[in-house]
Amino acid sequence: MIRMKVVVTGGSGRLGGHVIRDLLEHGHEALSLDRVAPQTKLCPSWLADLTTYGDIYQALKGAQGIIHLGAYQAPNLASDSETFSNNVTATYNVIKVASELEVKKVIVASSTAAFGFLYA
C-alpha cells in the first residue's frame, strides 16, 4: 500500500474526525485543516479560514490528497448569504489551490443540507 499525505478540511468536525481515524488506521498521514481546534487531537492540525486563499496554500503544500469537508453544514447556522459565501468560496479555494499544487486526488463532500434540508 502507498502511504499518502491527506489533508482533511473540516477535520475538527464529527465526520472529519471519523475520516481522519480511518486514514490513520490505513497507514496514511493526515493533516486536519479547520477554523476551530479539534476536541481530540488525532493528527497535526492547522487553524485556517478556507475563504482566505493564503491560509490554505501552505497547508496544502505536499499533500497527495484532499478530502474537503469544511463547510457550514446546516441551515440556520449562519445567514443564507453568509453560508453561501463561505461554502462556495471555501470550495473554490480548495480546488484552485489543489490545481495549482497539482494535487491529483480531491474529494469534495456534500449533504442534503446543500438543498436547505435540516438533517433530513
JSON list of C-alpha atoms in Angstrom, two decimals:
[
{"chain": "A", "resi": 1, "resn": "MET", "atom": "CA", "xyz": [0.00, 0.00, 0.00]},
{"chain": "A", "resi": 2, "resn": "ILE", "atom": "CA", "xyz": [1.16, 3.51, -0.80]},
{"chain": "A", "resi": 3, "resn": "ARG", "atom": "CA", "xyz": [1.22, 5.87, 2.18]},
{"chain": "A", "resi": 4, "resn": "MET", "atom": "CA", "xyz": [-0.31, 9.23, 1.29]},
{"chain": "A", "resi": 5, "resn": "LYS", "atom": "CA", "xyz": [-0.37, 12.62, 2.99]},
{"chain": "A", "resi": 6, "resn": "VAL", "atom": "CA", "xyz": [-4.04, 13.62, 3.04]},
{"chain": "A", "resi": 7, "resn": "VAL", "atom": "CA", "xyz": [-5.38, 16.99, 4.19]},
{"chain": "A", "resi": 8, "resn": "VAL", "atom": "CA", "xyz": [-8.88, 16.88, 5.66]},
{"chain": "A", "resi": 9, "resn": "THR", "atom": "CA", "xyz": [-10.67, 20.23, 5.68]},
{"chain": "A", "resi": 10, "resn": "GLY", "atom": "CA", "xyz": [-13.24, 20.34, 8.44]},
{"chain": "A", "resi": 11, "resn": "GLY", "atom": "CA", "xyz": [-11.11, 17.82, 10.30]},
{"chain": "A", "resi": 12, "resn": "SER", "atom": "CA", "xyz": [-12.36, 19.06, 13.68]},
{"chain": "A", "resi": 13, "resn": "GLY", "atom": "CA", "xyz": [-15.96, 18.15, 12.85]},
{"chain": "A", "resi": 14, "resn": "ARG", "atom": "CA", "xyz": [-17.73, 14.88, 13.58]},
{"chain": "A", "resi": 15, "resn": "LEU", "atom": "CA", "xyz": [-17.33, 13.45, 10.08]},
{"chain": "A", "resi": 16, "resn": "GLY", "atom": "CA", "xyz": [-13.81, 14.85, 9.77]},
{"chain": "A", "resi": 17, "resn": "GLY", "atom": "CA", "xyz": [-12.73, 13.02, 12.91]},
{"chain": "A", "resi": 18, "resn": "HIS", "atom": "CA", "xyz": [-14.05, 9.72, 11.57]},
{"chain": "A", "resi": 19, "resn": "VAL", "atom": "CA", "xyz": [-12.31, 10.27, 8.23]},
{"chain": "A", "resi": 20, "resn": "ILE", "atom": "CA", "xyz": [-9.00, 11.08, 9.95]},
{"chain": "A", "resi": 21, "resn": "ARG", "atom": "CA", "xyz": [-9.24, 7.97, 12.15]},
{"chain": "A", "resi": 22, "resn": "ASP", "atom": "CA", "xyz": [-9.84, 5.83, 9.07]},
{"chain": "A", "resi": 23, "resn": "LEU", "atom": "CA", "xyz": [-6.91, 7.37, 7.20]},
{"chain": "A", "resi": 24, "resn": "LEU", "atom": "CA", "xyz": [-4.59, 6.76, 10.15]},
{"chain": "A", "resi": 25, "resn": "GLU", "atom": "CA", "xyz": [-5.83, 3.18, 10.62]},
{"chain": "A", "resi": 26, "resn": "HIS", "atom": "CA", "xyz": [-4.98, 2.53, 6.98]},
{"chain": "A", "resi": 27, "resn": "GLY", "atom": "CA", "xyz": [-1.43, 3.86, 7.37]},
{"chain": "A", "resi": 28, "resn": "HIS", "atom": "CA", "xyz": [-1.83, 7.30, 5.82]},
{"chain": "A", "resi": 29, "resn": "GLU", "atom": "CA", "xyz": [-0.56, 10.60, 7.16]},
{"chain": "A", "resi": 30, "resn": "ALA", "atom": "CA", "xyz": [-3.34, 13.09, 7.91]},
{"chain": "A", "resi": 31, "resn": "LEU", "atom": "CA", "xyz": [-3.45, 16.83, 8.50]},
{"chain": "A", "resi": 32, "resn": "SER", "atom": "CA", "xyz": [-6.60, 18.45, 9.87]},
{"chain": "A", "resi": 33, "resn": "LEU", "atom": "CA", "xyz": [-7.40, 21.89, 8.48]},
{"chain": "A", "resi": 34, "resn": "ASP", "atom": "CA", "xyz": [-10.21, 23.73, 10.26]},
{"chain": "A", "resi": 35, "resn": "ARG", "atom": "CA", "xyz": [-11.22, 27.10, 11.68]},
{"chain": "A", "resi": 36, "resn": "VAL", "atom": "CA", "xyz": [-11.51, 25.56, 15.18]},
{"chain": "A", "resi": 37, "resn": "ALA", "atom": "CA", "xyz": [-9.14, 23.29, 17.08]},
{"chain": "A", "resi": 38, "resn": "PRO", "atom": "CA", "xyz": [-10.16, 19.64, 17.38]},
{"chain": "A", "resi": 39, "resn": "GLN", "atom": "CA", "xyz": [-11.52, 18.46, 20.73]},
{"chain": "A", "resi": 40, "resn": "THR", "atom": "CA", "xyz": [-9.39, 15.33, 20.41]},
{"chain": "A", "resi": 41, "resn": "LYS", "atom": "CA", "xyz": [-6.08, 15.70, 18.60]},
{"chain": "A", "resi": 42, "resn": "LEU", "atom": "CA", "xyz": [-5.71, 12.72, 16.27]},
{"chain": "A", "resi": 43, "resn": "CYS", "atom": "CA", "xyz": [-3.09, 14.22, 13.96]},
{"chain": "A", "resi": 44, "resn": "PRO", "atom": "CA", "xyz": [-1.35, 17.53, 13.32]},
{"chain": "A", "resi": 45, "resn": "SER", "atom": "CA", "xyz": [-3.82, 20.35, 12.77]},
{"chain": "A", "resi": 46, "resn": "TRP", "atom": "CA", "xyz": [-3.72, 23.83, 11.29]},
{"chain": "A", "resi": 47, "resn": "LEU", "atom": "CA", "xyz": [-6.19, 26.57, 12.11]},
{"chain": "A", "resi": 48, "resn": "ALA", "atom": "CA", "xyz": [-7.23, 28.27, 8.89]},
{"chain": "A", "resi": 49, "resn": "ASP", "atom": "CA", "xyz": [-10.06, 30.13, 7.24]},
{"chain": "A", "resi": 50, "resn": "LEU", "atom": "CA", "xyz": [-10.80, 28.36, 3.97]},
{"chain": "A", "resi": 51, "resn": "THR", "atom": "CA", "xyz": [-12.23, 31.55, 2.49]},
{"chain": "A", "resi": 52, "resn": "THR", "atom": "CA", "xyz": [-8.75, 33.10, 2.76]},
{"chain": "A", "resi": 53, "resn": "TYR", "atom": "CA", "xyz": [-6.62, 31.77, -0.08]},
{"chain": "A", "resi": 54, "resn": "GLY", "atom": "CA", "xyz": [-3.29, 32.36, 1.67]},
{"chain": "A", "resi": 55, "resn": "ASP", "atom": "CA", "xyz": [-4.40, 30.49, 4.78]},
{"chain": "A", "resi": 56, "resn": "ILE", "atom": "CA", "xyz": [-4.78, 27.21, 2.92]},
{"chain": "A", "resi": 57, "resn": "TYR", "atom": "CA", "xyz": [-1.98, 27.38, 0.37]},
{"chain": "A", "resi": 58, "resn": "GLN", "atom": "CA", "xyz": [0.79, 26.49, 2.83]},
{"chain": "A", "resi": 59, "resn": "ALA", "atom": "CA", "xyz": [-1.29, 23.77, 4.50]},
{"chain": "A", "resi": 60, "resn": "LEU", "atom": "CA", "xyz": [-1.95, 22.01, 1.20]},
{"chain": "A", "resi": 61, "resn": "LYS", "atom": "CA", "xyz": [1.70, 22.04, 0.07]},
{"chain": "A", "resi": 62, "resn": "GLY", "atom": "CA", "xyz": [2.98, 18.49, -0.12]},
{"chain": "A", "resi": 63, "resn": "ALA", "atom": "CA", "xyz": [-0.48, 16.93, 0.06]},
{"chain": "A", "resi": 64, "resn": "GLN", "atom": "CA", "xyz": [-1.15, 13.97, -2.19]},
{"chain": "A", "resi": 65, "resn": "GLY", "atom": "CA", "xyz": [-4.86, 14.02, -1.46]},
{"chain": "A", "resi": 66, "resn": "ILE", "atom": "CA", "xyz": [-7.50, 16.35, -0.07]},
{"chain": "A", "resi": 67, "resn": "ILE", "atom": "CA", "xyz": [-10.84, 15.47, 1.47]},
{"chain": "A", "resi": 68, "resn": "HIS", "atom": "CA", "xyz": [-12.88, 18.67, 1.60]},
{"chain": "A", "resi": 69, "resn": "LEU", "atom": "CA", "xyz": [-15.49, 18.55, 4.38]},
{"chain": "A", "resi": 70, "resn": "GLY", "atom": "CA", "xyz": [-15.07, 22.12, 5.66]},
{"chain": "A", "resi": 71, "resn": "ALA", "atom": "CA", "xyz": [-18.36, 24.00, 5.36]},
{"chain": "A", "resi": 72, "resn": "TYR", "atom": "CA", "xyz": [-21.30, 25.36, 7.27]},
{"chain": "A", "resi": 73, "resn": "GLN", "atom": "CA", "xyz": [-23.18, 22.10, 7.39]},
{"chain": "A", "resi": 74, "resn": "ALA", "atom": "CA", "xyz": [-26.71, 23.12, 8.35]},
{"chain": "A", "resi": 75, "resn": "PRO", "atom": "CA", "xyz": [-29.23, 25.83, 7.51]},
{"chain": "A", "resi": 76, "resn": "ASN", "atom": "CA", "xyz": [-29.67, 28.45, 10.24]},
{"chain": "A", "resi": 77, "resn": "LEU", "atom": "CA", "xyz": [-26.07, 28.07, 11.43]},
{"chain": "A", "resi": 78, "resn": "ALA", "atom": "CA", "xyz": [-25.44, 31.40, 9.70]},
{"chain": "A", "resi": 79, "resn": "SER", "atom": "CA", "xyz": [-27.42, 33.65, 7.39]},
{"chain": "A", "resi": 80, "resn": "ASP", "atom": "CA", "xyz": [-28.17, 32.30, 3.93]},
{"chain": "A", "resi": 81, "resn": "SER", "atom": "CA", "xyz": [-25.81, 34.77, 2.27]},
{"chain": "A", "resi": 82, "resn": "GLU", "atom": "CA", "xyz": [-23.01, 34.03, 4.76]},
{"chain": "A", "resi": 83, "resn": "THR", "atom": "CA", "xyz": [-23.47, 30.27, 4.34]},
{"chain": "A", "resi": 84, "resn": "PHE", "atom": "CA", "xyz": [-23.41, 30.59, 0.53]},
{"chain": "A", "resi": 85, "resn": "SER", "atom": "CA", "xyz": [-20.40, 32.90, 0.56]},
{"chain": "A", "resi": 86, "resn": "ASN", "atom": "CA", "xyz": [-18.44, 30.72, 2.98]},
{"chain": "A", "resi": 87, "resn": "ASN", "atom": "CA", "xyz": [-19.18, 27.37, 1.38]},
{"chain": "A", "resi": 88, "resn": "VAL", "atom": "CA", "xyz": [-18.74, 28.40, -2.24]},
{"chain": "A", "resi": 89, "resn": "THR", "atom": "CA", "xyz": [-15.58, 30.44, -1.61]},
{"chain": "A", "resi": 90, "resn": "ALA", "atom": "CA", "xyz": [-14.04, 27.73, 0.57]},
{"chain": "A", "resi": 91, "resn": "THR", "atom": "CA", "xyz": [-14.69, 25.02, -2.01]},
{"chain": "A", "resi": 92, "resn": "TYR", "atom": "CA", "xyz": [-13.39, 27.21, -4.85]},
{"chain": "A", "resi": 93, "resn": "ASN", "atom": "CA", "xyz": [-10.20, 27.99, -2.91]},
{"chain": "A", "resi": 94, "resn": "VAL", "atom": "CA", "xyz": [-9.54, 24.34, -2.05]},
{"chain": "A", "resi": 95, "resn": "ILE", "atom": "CA", "xyz": [-9.98, 23.26, -5.68]},
{"chain": "A", "resi": 96, "resn": "LYS", "atom": "CA", "xyz": [-7.94, 26.19, -7.03]},
{"chain": "A", "resi": 97, "resn": "VAL", "atom": "CA", "xyz": [-5.01, 25.55, -4.68]},
{"chain": "A", "resi": 98, "resn": "ALA", "atom": "CA", "xyz": [-5.20, 21.80, -5.33]},
{"chain": "A", "resi": 99, "resn": "SER", "atom": "CA", "xyz": [-4.95, 22.51, -9.06]},
{"chain": "A", "resi": 100, "resn": "GLU", "atom": "CA", "xyz": [-2.03, 24.91, -8.63]},
{"chain": "A", "resi": 101, "resn": "LEU", "atom": "CA", "xyz": [-0.17, 22.41, -6.44]},
{"chain": "A", "resi": 102, "resn": "GLU", "atom": "CA", "xyz": [-1.04, 19.55, -8.83]},
{"chain": "A", "resi": 103, "resn": "VAL", "atom": "CA", "xyz": [-2.81, 17.51, -6.15]},
{"chain": "A", "resi": 104, "resn": "LYS", "atom": "CA", "xyz": [-4.31, 14.67, -8.17]},
{"chain": "A", "resi": 105, "resn": "LYS", "atom": "CA", "xyz": [-6.84, 13.30, -5.66]},
{"chain": "A", "resi": 106, "resn": "VAL", "atom": "CA", "xyz": [-9.51, 15.65, -4.30]},
{"chain": "A", "resi": 107, "resn": "ILE", "atom": "CA", "xyz": [-12.79, 14.56, -2.74]},
{"chain": "A", "resi": 108, "resn": "VAL", "atom": "CA", "xyz": [-15.49, 17.19, -2.20]},
{"chain": "A", "resi": 109, "resn": "ALA", "atom": "CA", "xyz": [-18.32, 16.05, 0.07]},
{"chain": "A", "resi": 110, "resn": "SER", "atom": "CA", "xyz": [-21.78, 17.49, 0.48]},
{"chain": "A", "resi": 111, "resn": "SER", "atom": "CA", "xyz": [-25.09, 16.59, 2.08]},
{"chain": "A", "resi": 112, "resn": "THR", "atom": "CA", "xyz": [-28.80, 17.29, 1.83]},
{"chain": "A", "resi": 113, "resn": "ALA", "atom": "CA", "xyz": [-28.05, 20.47, 3.78]},
{"chain": "A", "resi": 114, "resn": "ALA", "atom": "CA", "xyz": [-26.84, 21.88, 0.45]},
{"chain": "A", "resi": 115, "resn": "PHE", "atom": "CA", "xyz": [-30.51, 21.90, -0.59]},
{"chain": "A", "resi": 116, "resn": "GLY", "atom": "CA", "xyz": [-31.66, 23.53, 2.63]},
{"chain": "A", "resi": 117, "resn": "PHE", "atom": "CA", "xyz": [-32.87, 20.42, 4.46]},
{"chain": "A", "resi": 118, "resn": "LEU", "atom": "CA", "xyz": [-32.02, 20.42, 8.14]},
{"chain": "A", "resi": 119, "resn": "TYR", "atom": "CA", "xyz": [-30.72, 16.93, 8.95]},
{"chain": "A", "resi": 120, "resn": "ALA", "atom": "CA", "xyz": [-33.18, 15.28, 6.56]}
]
